[in-house]
Coordinates of C-alpha atoms and ligand atoms in Angstrom, one line a residue:
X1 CA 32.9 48.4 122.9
X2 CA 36.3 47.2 121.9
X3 CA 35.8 46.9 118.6
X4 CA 34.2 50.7 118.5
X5 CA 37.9 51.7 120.6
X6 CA 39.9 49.6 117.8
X7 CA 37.9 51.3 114.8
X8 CA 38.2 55.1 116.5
X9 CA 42.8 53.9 116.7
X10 CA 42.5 52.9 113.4
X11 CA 40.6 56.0 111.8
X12 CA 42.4 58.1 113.8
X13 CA 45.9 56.5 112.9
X14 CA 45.2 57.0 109.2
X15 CA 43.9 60.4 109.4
X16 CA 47.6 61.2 111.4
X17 CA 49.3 59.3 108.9
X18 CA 47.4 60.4 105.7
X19 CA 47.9 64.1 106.5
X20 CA 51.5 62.9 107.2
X21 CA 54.1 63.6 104.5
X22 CA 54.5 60.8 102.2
X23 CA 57.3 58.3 102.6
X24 CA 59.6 59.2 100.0
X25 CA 59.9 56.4 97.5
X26 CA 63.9 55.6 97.4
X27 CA 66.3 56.4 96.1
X28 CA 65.6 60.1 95.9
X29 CA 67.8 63.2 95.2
X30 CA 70.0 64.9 97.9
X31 CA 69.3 68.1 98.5
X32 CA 72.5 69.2 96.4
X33 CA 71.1 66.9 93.4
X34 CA 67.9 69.0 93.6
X35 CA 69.4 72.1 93.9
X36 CA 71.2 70.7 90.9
X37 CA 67.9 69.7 88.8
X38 CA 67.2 72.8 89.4
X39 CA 69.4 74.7 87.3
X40 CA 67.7 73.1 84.0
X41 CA 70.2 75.5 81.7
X42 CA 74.0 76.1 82.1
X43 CA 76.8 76.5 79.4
X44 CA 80.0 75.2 78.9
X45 CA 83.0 76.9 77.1
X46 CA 85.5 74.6 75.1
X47 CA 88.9 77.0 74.6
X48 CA 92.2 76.6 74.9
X49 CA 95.3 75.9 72.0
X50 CA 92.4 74.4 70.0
X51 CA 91.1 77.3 69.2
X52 CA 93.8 79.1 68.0
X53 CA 95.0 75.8 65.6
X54 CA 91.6 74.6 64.1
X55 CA 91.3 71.8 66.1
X56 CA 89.2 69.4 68.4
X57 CA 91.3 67.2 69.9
X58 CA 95.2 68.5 70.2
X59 CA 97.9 66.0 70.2
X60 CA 99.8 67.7 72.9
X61 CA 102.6 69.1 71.3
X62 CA 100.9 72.5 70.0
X63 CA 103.3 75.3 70.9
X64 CA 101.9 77.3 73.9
X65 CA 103.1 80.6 72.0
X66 CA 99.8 79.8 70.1
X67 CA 97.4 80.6 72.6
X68 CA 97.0 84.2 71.8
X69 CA 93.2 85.8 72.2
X70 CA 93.4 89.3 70.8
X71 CA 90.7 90.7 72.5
X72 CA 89.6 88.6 75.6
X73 CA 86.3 89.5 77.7
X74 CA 85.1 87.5 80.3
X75 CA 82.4 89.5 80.7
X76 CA 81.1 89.5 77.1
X77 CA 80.8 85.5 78.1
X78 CA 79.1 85.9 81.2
X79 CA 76.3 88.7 80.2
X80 CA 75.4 87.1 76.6
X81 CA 74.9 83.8 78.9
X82 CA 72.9 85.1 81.6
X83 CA 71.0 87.1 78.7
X84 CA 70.5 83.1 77.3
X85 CA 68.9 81.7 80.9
X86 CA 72.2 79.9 81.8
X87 CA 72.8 79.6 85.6
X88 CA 76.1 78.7 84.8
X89 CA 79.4 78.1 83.2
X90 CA 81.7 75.1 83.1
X91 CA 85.2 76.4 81.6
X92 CA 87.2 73.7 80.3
X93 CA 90.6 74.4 82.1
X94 CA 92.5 71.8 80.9
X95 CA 91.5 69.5 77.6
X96 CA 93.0 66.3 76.0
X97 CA 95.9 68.6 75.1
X98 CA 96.9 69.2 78.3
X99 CA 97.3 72.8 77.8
X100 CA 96.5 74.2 81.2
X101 CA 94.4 78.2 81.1
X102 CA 95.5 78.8 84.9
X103 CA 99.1 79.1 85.7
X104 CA 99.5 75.8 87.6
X105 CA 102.3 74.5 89.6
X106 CA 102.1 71.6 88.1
X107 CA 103.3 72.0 84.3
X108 CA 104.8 74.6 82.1
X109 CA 102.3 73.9 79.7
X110 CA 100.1 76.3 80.7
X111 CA 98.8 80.3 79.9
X112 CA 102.1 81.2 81.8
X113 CA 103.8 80.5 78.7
X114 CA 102.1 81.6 76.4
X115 CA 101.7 85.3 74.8
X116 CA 98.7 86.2 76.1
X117 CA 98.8 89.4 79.0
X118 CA 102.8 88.5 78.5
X119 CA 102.7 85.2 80.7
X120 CA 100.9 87.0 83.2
X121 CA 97.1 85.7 82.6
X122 CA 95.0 83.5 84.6
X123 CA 91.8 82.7 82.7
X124 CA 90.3 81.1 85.1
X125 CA 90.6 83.6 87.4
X126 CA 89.0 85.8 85.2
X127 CA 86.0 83.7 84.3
X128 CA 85.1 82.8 88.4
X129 CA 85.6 86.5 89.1
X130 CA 83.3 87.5 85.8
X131 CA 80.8 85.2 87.4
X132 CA 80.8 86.3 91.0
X133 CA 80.3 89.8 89.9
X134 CA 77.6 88.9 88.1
X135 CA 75.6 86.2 89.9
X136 CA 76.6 83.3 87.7
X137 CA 77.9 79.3 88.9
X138 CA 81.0 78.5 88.1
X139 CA 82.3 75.1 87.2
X140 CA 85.4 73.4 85.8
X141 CA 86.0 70.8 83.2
X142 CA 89.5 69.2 83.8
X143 CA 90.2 66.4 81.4
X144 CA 91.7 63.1 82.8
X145 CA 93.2 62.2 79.5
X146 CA 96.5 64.5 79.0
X147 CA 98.5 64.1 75.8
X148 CA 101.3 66.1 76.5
X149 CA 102.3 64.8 80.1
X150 CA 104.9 62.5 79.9
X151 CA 104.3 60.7 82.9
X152 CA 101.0 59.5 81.6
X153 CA 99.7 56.2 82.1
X154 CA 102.1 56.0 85.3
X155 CA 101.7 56.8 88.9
X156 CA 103.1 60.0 88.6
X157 CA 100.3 61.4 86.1
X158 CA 98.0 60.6 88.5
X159 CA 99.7 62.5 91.5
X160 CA 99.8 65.6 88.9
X161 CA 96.0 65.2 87.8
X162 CA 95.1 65.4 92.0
X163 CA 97.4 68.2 92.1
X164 CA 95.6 69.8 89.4
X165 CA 92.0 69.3 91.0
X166 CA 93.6 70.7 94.4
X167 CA 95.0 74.1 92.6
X168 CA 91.6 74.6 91.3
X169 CA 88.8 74.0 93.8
X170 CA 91.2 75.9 96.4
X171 CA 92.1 78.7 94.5
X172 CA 88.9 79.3 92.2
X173 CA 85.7 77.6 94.2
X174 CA 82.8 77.8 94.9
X175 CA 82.1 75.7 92.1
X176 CA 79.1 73.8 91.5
X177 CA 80.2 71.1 89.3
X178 CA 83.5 69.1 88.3
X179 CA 83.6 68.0 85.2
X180 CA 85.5 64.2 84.9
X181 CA 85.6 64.0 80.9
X182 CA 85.4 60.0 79.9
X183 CA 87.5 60.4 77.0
X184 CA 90.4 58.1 77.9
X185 CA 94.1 56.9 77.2
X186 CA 94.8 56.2 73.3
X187 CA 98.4 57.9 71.5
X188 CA 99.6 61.1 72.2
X189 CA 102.8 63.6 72.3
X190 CA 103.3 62.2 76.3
X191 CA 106.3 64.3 76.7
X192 CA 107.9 63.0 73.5
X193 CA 107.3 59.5 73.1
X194 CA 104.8 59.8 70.9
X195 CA 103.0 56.3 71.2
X196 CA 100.0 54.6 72.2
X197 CA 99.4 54.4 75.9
X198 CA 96.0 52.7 77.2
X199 CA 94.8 53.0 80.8
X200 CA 92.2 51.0 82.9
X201 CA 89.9 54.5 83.5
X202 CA 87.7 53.3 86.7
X203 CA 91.0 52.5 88.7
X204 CA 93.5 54.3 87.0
X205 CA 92.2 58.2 88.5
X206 CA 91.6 57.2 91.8
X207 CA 88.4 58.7 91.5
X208 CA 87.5 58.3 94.4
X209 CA 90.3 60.5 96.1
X210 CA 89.3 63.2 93.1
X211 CA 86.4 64.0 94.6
X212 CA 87.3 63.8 98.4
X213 CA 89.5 66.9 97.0
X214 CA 86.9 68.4 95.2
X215 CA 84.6 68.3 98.0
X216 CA 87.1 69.4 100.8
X217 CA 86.5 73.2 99.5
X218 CA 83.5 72.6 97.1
X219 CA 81.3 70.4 98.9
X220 CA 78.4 71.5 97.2
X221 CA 79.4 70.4 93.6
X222 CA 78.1 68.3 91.6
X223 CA 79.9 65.4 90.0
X224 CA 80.1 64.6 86.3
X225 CA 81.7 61.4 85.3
X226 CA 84.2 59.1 87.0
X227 CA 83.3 56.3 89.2
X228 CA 81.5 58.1 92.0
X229 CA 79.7 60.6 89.8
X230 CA 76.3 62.4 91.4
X231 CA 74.9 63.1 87.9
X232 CA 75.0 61.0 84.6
X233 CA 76.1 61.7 80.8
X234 CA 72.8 61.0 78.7
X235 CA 75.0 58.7 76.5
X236 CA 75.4 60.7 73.3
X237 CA 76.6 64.4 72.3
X238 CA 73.3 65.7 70.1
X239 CA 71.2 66.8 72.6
X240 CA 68.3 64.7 73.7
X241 CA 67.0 62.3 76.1
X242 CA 64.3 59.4 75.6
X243 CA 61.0 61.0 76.2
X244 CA 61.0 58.3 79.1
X245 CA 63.3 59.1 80.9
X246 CA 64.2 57.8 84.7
X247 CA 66.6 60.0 87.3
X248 CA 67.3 56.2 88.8
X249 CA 70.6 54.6 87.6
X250 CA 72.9 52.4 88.2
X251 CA 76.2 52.8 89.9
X252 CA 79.2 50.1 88.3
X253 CA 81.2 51.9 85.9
X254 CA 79.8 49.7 82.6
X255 CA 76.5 50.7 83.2
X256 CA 77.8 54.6 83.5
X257 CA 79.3 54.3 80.2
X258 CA 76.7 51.9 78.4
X259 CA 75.2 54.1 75.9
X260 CA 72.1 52.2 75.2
X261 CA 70.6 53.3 78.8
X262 CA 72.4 56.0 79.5
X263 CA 69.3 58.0 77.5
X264 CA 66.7 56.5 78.8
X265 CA 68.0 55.6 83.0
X266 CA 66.2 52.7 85.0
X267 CA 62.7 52.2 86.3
X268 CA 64.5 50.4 89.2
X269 CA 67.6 52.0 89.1
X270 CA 69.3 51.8 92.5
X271 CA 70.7 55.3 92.7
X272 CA 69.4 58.4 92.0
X273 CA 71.5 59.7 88.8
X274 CA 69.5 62.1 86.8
X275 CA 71.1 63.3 83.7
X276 CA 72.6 65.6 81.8
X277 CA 72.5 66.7 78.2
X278 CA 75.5 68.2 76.9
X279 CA 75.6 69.6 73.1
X280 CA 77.5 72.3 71.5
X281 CA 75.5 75.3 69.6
X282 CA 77.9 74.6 66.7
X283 CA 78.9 71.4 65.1
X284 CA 82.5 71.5 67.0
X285 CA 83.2 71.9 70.5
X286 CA 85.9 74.3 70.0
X287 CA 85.3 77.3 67.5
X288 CA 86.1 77.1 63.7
X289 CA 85.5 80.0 61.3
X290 CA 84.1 77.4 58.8
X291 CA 81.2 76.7 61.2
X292 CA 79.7 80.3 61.4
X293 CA 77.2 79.0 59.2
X294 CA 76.4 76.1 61.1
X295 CA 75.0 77.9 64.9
X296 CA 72.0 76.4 65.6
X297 CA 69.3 78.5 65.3
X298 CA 66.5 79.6 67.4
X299 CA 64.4 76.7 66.2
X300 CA 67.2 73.9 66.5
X301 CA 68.1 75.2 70.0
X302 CA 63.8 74.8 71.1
X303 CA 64.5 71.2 70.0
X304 CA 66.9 70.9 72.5
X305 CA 65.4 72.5 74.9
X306 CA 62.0 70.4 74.5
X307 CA 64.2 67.2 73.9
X308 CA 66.5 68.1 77.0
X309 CA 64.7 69.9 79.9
X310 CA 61.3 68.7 78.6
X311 CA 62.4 65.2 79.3
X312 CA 63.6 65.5 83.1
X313 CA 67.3 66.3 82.1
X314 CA 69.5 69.3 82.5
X315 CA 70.8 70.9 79.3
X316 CA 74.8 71.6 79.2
X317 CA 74.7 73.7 76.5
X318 CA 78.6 74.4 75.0
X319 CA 79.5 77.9 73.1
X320 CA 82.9 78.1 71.3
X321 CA 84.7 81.4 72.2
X322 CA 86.6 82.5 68.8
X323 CA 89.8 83.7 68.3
X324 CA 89.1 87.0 69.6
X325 CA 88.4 86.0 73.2
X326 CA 84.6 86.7 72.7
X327 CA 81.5 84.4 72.1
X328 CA 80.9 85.1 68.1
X329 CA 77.5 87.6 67.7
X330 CA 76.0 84.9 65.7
X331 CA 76.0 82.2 68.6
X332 CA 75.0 85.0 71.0
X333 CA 72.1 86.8 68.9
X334 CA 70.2 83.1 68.5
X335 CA 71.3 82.0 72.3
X336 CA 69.5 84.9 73.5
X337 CA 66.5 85.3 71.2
X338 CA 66.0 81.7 72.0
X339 CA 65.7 82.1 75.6
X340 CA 63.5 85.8 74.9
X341 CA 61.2 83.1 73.6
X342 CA 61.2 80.4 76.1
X343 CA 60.6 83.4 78.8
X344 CA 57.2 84.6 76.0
X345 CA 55.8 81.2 75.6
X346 CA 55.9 80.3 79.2
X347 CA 55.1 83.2 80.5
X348 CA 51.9 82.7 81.8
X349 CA 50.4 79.5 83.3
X350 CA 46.4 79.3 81.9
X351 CA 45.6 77.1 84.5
X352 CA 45.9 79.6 87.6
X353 CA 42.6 81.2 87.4
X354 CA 40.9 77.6 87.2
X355 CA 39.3 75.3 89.8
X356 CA 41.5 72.2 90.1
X357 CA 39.4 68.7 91.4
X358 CA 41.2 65.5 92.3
X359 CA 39.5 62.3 92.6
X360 CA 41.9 61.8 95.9
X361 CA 43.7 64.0 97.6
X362 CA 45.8 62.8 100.9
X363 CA 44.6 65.9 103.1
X364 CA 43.9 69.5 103.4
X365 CA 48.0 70.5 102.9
X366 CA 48.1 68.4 99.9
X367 CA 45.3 69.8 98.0
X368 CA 45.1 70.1 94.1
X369 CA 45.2 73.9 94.0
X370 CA 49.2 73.1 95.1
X371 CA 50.0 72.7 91.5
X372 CA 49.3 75.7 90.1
X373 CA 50.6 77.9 92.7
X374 CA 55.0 79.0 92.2
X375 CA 55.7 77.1 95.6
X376 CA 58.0 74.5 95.4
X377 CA 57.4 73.2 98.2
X378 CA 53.7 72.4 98.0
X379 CA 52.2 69.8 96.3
X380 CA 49.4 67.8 96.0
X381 CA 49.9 64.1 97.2
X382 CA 46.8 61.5 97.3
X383 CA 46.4 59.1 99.9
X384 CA 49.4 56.2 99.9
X385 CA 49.3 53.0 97.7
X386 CA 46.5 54.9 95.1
X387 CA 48.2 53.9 91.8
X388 CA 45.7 55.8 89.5
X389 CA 44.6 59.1 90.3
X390 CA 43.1 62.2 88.5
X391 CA 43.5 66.1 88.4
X392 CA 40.8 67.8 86.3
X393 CA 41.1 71.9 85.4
X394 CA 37.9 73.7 84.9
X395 CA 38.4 77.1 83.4
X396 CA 35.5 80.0 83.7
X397 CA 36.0 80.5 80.1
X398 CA 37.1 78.6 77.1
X399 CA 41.2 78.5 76.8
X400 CA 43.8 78.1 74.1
X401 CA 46.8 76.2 75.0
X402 CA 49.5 74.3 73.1
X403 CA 52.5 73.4 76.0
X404 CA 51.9 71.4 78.9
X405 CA 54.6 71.2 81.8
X406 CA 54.1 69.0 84.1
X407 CA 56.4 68.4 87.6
X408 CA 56.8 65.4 90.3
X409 CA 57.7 66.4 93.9
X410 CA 61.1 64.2 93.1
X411 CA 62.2 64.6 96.5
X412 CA 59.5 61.7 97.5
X413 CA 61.0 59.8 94.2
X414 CA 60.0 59.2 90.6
X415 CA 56.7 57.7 90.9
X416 CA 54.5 58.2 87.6
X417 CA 55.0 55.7 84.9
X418 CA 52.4 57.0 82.6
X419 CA 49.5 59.9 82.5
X420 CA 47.1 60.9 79.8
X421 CA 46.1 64.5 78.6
X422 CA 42.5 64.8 77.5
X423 CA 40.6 68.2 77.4
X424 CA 37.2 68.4 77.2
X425 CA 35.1 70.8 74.5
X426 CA 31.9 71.0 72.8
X427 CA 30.6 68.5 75.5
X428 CA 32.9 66.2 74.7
X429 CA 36.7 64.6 76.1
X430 CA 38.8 64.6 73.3
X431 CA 42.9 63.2 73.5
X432 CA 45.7 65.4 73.2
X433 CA 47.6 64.4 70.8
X434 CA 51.5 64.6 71.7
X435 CA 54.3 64.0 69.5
X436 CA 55.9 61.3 71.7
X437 CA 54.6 59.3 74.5
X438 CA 53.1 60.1 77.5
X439 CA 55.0 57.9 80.0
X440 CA 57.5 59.6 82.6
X441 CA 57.5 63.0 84.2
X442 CA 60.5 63.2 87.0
X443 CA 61.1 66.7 87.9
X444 CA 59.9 68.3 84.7
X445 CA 58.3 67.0 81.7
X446 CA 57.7 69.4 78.7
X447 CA 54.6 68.6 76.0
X448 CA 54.1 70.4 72.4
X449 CA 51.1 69.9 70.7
X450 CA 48.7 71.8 67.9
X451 CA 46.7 74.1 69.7
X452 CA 43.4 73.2 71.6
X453 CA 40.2 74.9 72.9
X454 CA 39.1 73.5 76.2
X455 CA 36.8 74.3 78.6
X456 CA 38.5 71.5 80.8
X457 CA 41.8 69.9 81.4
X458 CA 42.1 66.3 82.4
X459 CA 45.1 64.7 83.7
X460 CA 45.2 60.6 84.5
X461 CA 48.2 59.9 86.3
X462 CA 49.6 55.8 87.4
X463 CA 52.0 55.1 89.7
X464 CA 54.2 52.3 90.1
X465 CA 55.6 53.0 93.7
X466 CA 55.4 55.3 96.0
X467 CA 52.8 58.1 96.6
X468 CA 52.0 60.3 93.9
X469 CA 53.1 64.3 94.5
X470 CA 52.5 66.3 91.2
X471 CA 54.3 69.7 92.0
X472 CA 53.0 71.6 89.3
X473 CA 50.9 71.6 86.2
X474 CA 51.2 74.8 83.4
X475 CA 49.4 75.2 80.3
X476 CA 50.6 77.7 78.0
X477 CA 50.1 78.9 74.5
X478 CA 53.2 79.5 72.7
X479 CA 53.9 81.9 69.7
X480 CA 53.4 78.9 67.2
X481 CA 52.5 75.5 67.4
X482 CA 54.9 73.2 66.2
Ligands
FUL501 C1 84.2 64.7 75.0 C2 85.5 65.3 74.6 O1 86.3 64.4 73.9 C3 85.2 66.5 73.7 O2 86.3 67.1 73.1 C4 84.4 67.5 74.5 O3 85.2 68.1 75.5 C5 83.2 66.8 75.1 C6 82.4 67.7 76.1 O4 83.5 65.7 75.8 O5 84.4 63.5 75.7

C-alpha cells in the first residue's frame, strides 16, 4: 500500500513538474538583453569634422569652422534606414577628435562654433527628434578617447567625460544603447601639448559611475564596452561571428578585449554577453568621395547578414553621411534593396502547413507545433535532463527549401551544442549539406544551402545543460541559392 502511495507522489510530482516551465539554465539574458537581441539590425552614423577633412581619426586640432553640411536631413537618415530594417541609430556625438555635434557645456569645441545653422545647431537633437517622429531607437556613441581636451589623461578629463554622458542621456534619452568606444589614450593635440599621453582604460573612466548616469534617465539601455558592459564587441570590425557562437562570456576586462574569443564567446561563460557585429557599408567609418565605389553591395551586405544575425549576434551596421548632410544614394539604393530581399526570401515559413512530431515533448503547452507558430513566447521544451532529442516535419506535399532559421527560447539559456539537418526524399534521409558547421543556435541561427526537395524535415538536436526550448524553426526558399 505504501509503496502504491509513494509511486502515485512520485508520478504525480513529475507530471506537476514536467508541465512546469523549465529551470532556466544560467546565466540567461535580462529582459532588457532580450529586448536587445531582439533588435537583430540597427545602424550607426560616423560624422563629425572627419567628414568634412577626409579623415578617420582627427588629431584634435581640426578647425571647428570646418564642420559645414550643406544640406543636412535628419530625415533622409532615418526613412532610408527604416526602409533598410534598422530599428535603430547610434549617432556618434563625440569621436577621437573631440569635436562635440551637441552644443555642450562642457567645451567650445562643439557645433556651437562652427558654421553650420550660424552656431545655432544641435545635431543631436535633430537626429532623436527624426527618430521619435518616426518610430526609430536612438542611441549615442561618445568616445572616451578625446584628442583635443587638454586635461586628458588627468582627473579633470574624466569629470568632463561624466559631464558629457549627463548632458546627453538627460537632454536627448530614451536611448537604447551607449556606446563606450575602446579605442584608448595614444598622442594627440590635448589642448596644445601635442604629445603622447597613455591611460590605464578599465580604471581610468570610472566606468562604473558612466553607467550609473546613463542609467539614471536611460535605464533601459544597453551597454557597449567599458568594464560593466551588457553586450560584447565580436572582436573585429569586418562583420562576422564564428558560426559557433555562445551569448556566455566572461566579465574581467582582458577577456572583453581578447580578440581571439571575443568571436566565438564561452560554452561556460559566466555572464550572459551576446554580441555585436559592427561593420561599416564602406571601407571607412566616416565618408570619403574616393570610396563611392567601394559600398557594399546587395550581395556583400547578405554575407553579413548570414555571417552576423545568422550566427546569434546583432548586426551594427555603420553608414557614412557625406558632405551634404545626407546618406549618399549609392549606400541607400543597396541598404534598402538588400533588406527588400531579406523581407522576399523570408517571407514565408514552408513549415507551417506541416505536421511537426517530437520524440519527447515535456507536456501539452510545450508541444512541437510551438515552433512554427509567430509566438514568442511558446515553445516546445522536452522533458528535463533529455540531451538528444528530435523534431521531424512532414509536409502534405513535396517542398523546395534552401534557408533554415532556427531559434532557442534563450530566456531558459543557451543549451544546444550541436543539431543535424537531414530531409528525407525518394524514400530515403539524405544530409543537408551546410556551408559551415552545425553546432550552436542561441537566439537565432541562420543556414544556406543548395536547394532540396523533401517530403520530410528532420532536426537532431544535443544539449549540454539545461532543458532544451527550440522557439522556432522556418524553412524558406530564397530567390537563389548560394
Ligand atoms: C573604433 C574607432 O576607432 C573607429 O573610428 C570607429 O568609431 C569604430 C566604430 O570604433 O574603435
Amino acid at each position: 500500500m505504501k509503496i502504491i502511495v509513494y509511486l502515485t507522489c512520485a508520478i504525480g510530482l513529475c507530471l506537476v513538474s514536467c508541465s512546469h516551465q523549465p529551470e532556466p539554465s544560467l546565466p540567461v539574458p535580462s529582459p532588457q538583453q532580450l529586448e536587445w537581441q531582439q533588435l537583430e539590425t540597427y545602424a550607426f552614423i560616423h560624422f563629425g569634422l572627419n567628414t568634412f577633412n577626409n579623415m578617420e581619426w582627427g588629431y584634435g586640432n581640426t578647425p571647428a569652422s570646418t564642420f559645414n553640411p550643406t544640406d543636412l536631413d535628419c530625415e533622409q537618415w532615418v526613412l532610408t534606414l527604416k526602409n533598410s530594417g534598422m530599428k535603430g541609430i547610434i549617432l556618434t556625438a563625440k569621436h577621437h577628435d573631440g569635436f562635440c555635434l551637441w552644443p555642450t557645456e562642457t567645451t567650445d569645441y562643439s557645433i556651437k562654433n562652427s558654421p553650420y545653422k550660424n552656431g545655432n545647431g544641435d545635431l543631436v537633437r535633430e537626429l532623436s527628434d527624426a527618430c521619435k517622429k518616426h518610430g526609430m531607437k536612438f542611441g549615442l556613441y561618445l568616445s572616451p578617447w578625446d584628442r583635443h581636451q587638454a586635461e586628458y589623461g588627468r582627473e579633470g578629463y574624466v569629470e568632463i567625460y561624466h559631464r558629457q554622458i549627463e548632458e546627453l542621456v538627460s537632454n536627448y534619452g530614451p536611448l537604447f544603447e551607449f556606446w563606450f568606444d575602446g579605442a584608448n589614450g595614444g598622442n594627440g593635440w590635448y589642448g596644445g601639448a601635442e604629445e603622447t599621453r597613455s591611460i590605464v582604460a578599465e580604471q581610468y573612466y570610472d566606468y562604473e559611475k558612466a553607467r550609473e548616469i546613463v542609467w539614471q534617465h536611460s535605464p533601459e539601455a544597453s551597454i557597449f564596452g567599458g568594464t560593466v558592459p551588457t553586450l560584447r564587441w565580436i572582436g573585429n570590425e569586418k562583420g562576422y561571428a564564428n558560426a559557433a557562437q555562445w551569448c556566455m562570456y566572461k566579465t574581467d576586462f582582458e577577456s572583453l578585449n581578447d580578440i581571439k574569443t571575443l568571436p566565438v564567446g564561452f560554452k561556460d561563460g559566466e555572464a550572459w554577453l551576446p554580441a555585436e557585429v559592427d561593420v561599416s557599408i564602406r571601407p571607412g567609418w566616416f565618408y570619403h568621395k574616393s570610396e563611392d565605389d567601394q559600398v557594399r553591395t546587395v550581395e556583400q551586405l547578405m554575407d553579413l547578414y548570414f555571417n552576423s544575425v545568422g550566427h546569434n549576434t546583432n548586426l551594427l551596421l555603420n553608414f557614412p553621411v557625406n558632405q551634404e548632410g545626407r546618406i549618399p544614394s549609392i549606400d541607400s539604393n543597396n541598404a534598402v534593396q538588400w533588406h527588400q530581399k531579406l523581407q522576399r526570401d523570408f517571407a514565408e515559413n514552408l513549415l507551417k502547413g506541416s505536421k511537426v512530431i517530437a520524440n519527447d515533448t515535456r507536456s501539452r503547452r510545450f508541444n512541437p507545433k510551438n515552433v512554427v507558430d509567430d509566438d514568442y513566447s511558446t515553445y516546445w521544451a522536452t522533458h528535463d535532463k533529455v540531451r538528444r532529442a528530435e523534431l521531424i516535419f512532414e509536409f502534405p506535399q513535396a517542398i523546395t527549401f534552401n534557408r533554415l532559421m532556427l531559434q532557442e527560447y534563450i530566456l531558459m539559456g543557451q543549451n544546444v551544442d550541436a543539431f543535424y539537418l537531414d530531409y528525407y526524399f525518394n524514400g530515403k534521409w539524405l544530409p543537408i549539406e551546410t556551408n559551415e558547421p552545425t553546432t550552436t543556435i542561441g537566439y537565432k541561427r541562420l543556414l544556406r544551402f543548395q536547394t532540396v526537395r523533401a517530403d520530410k524535415l528532420r532536426i537532431r538536436f544535443k544539449v549540454f545543460k539545461g532543458t532544451l526550448c527550440i522557439n522556432k524553426v522556418g524553412a524558406y526558399l530564397a530567390e537563389e541559392t548560394l
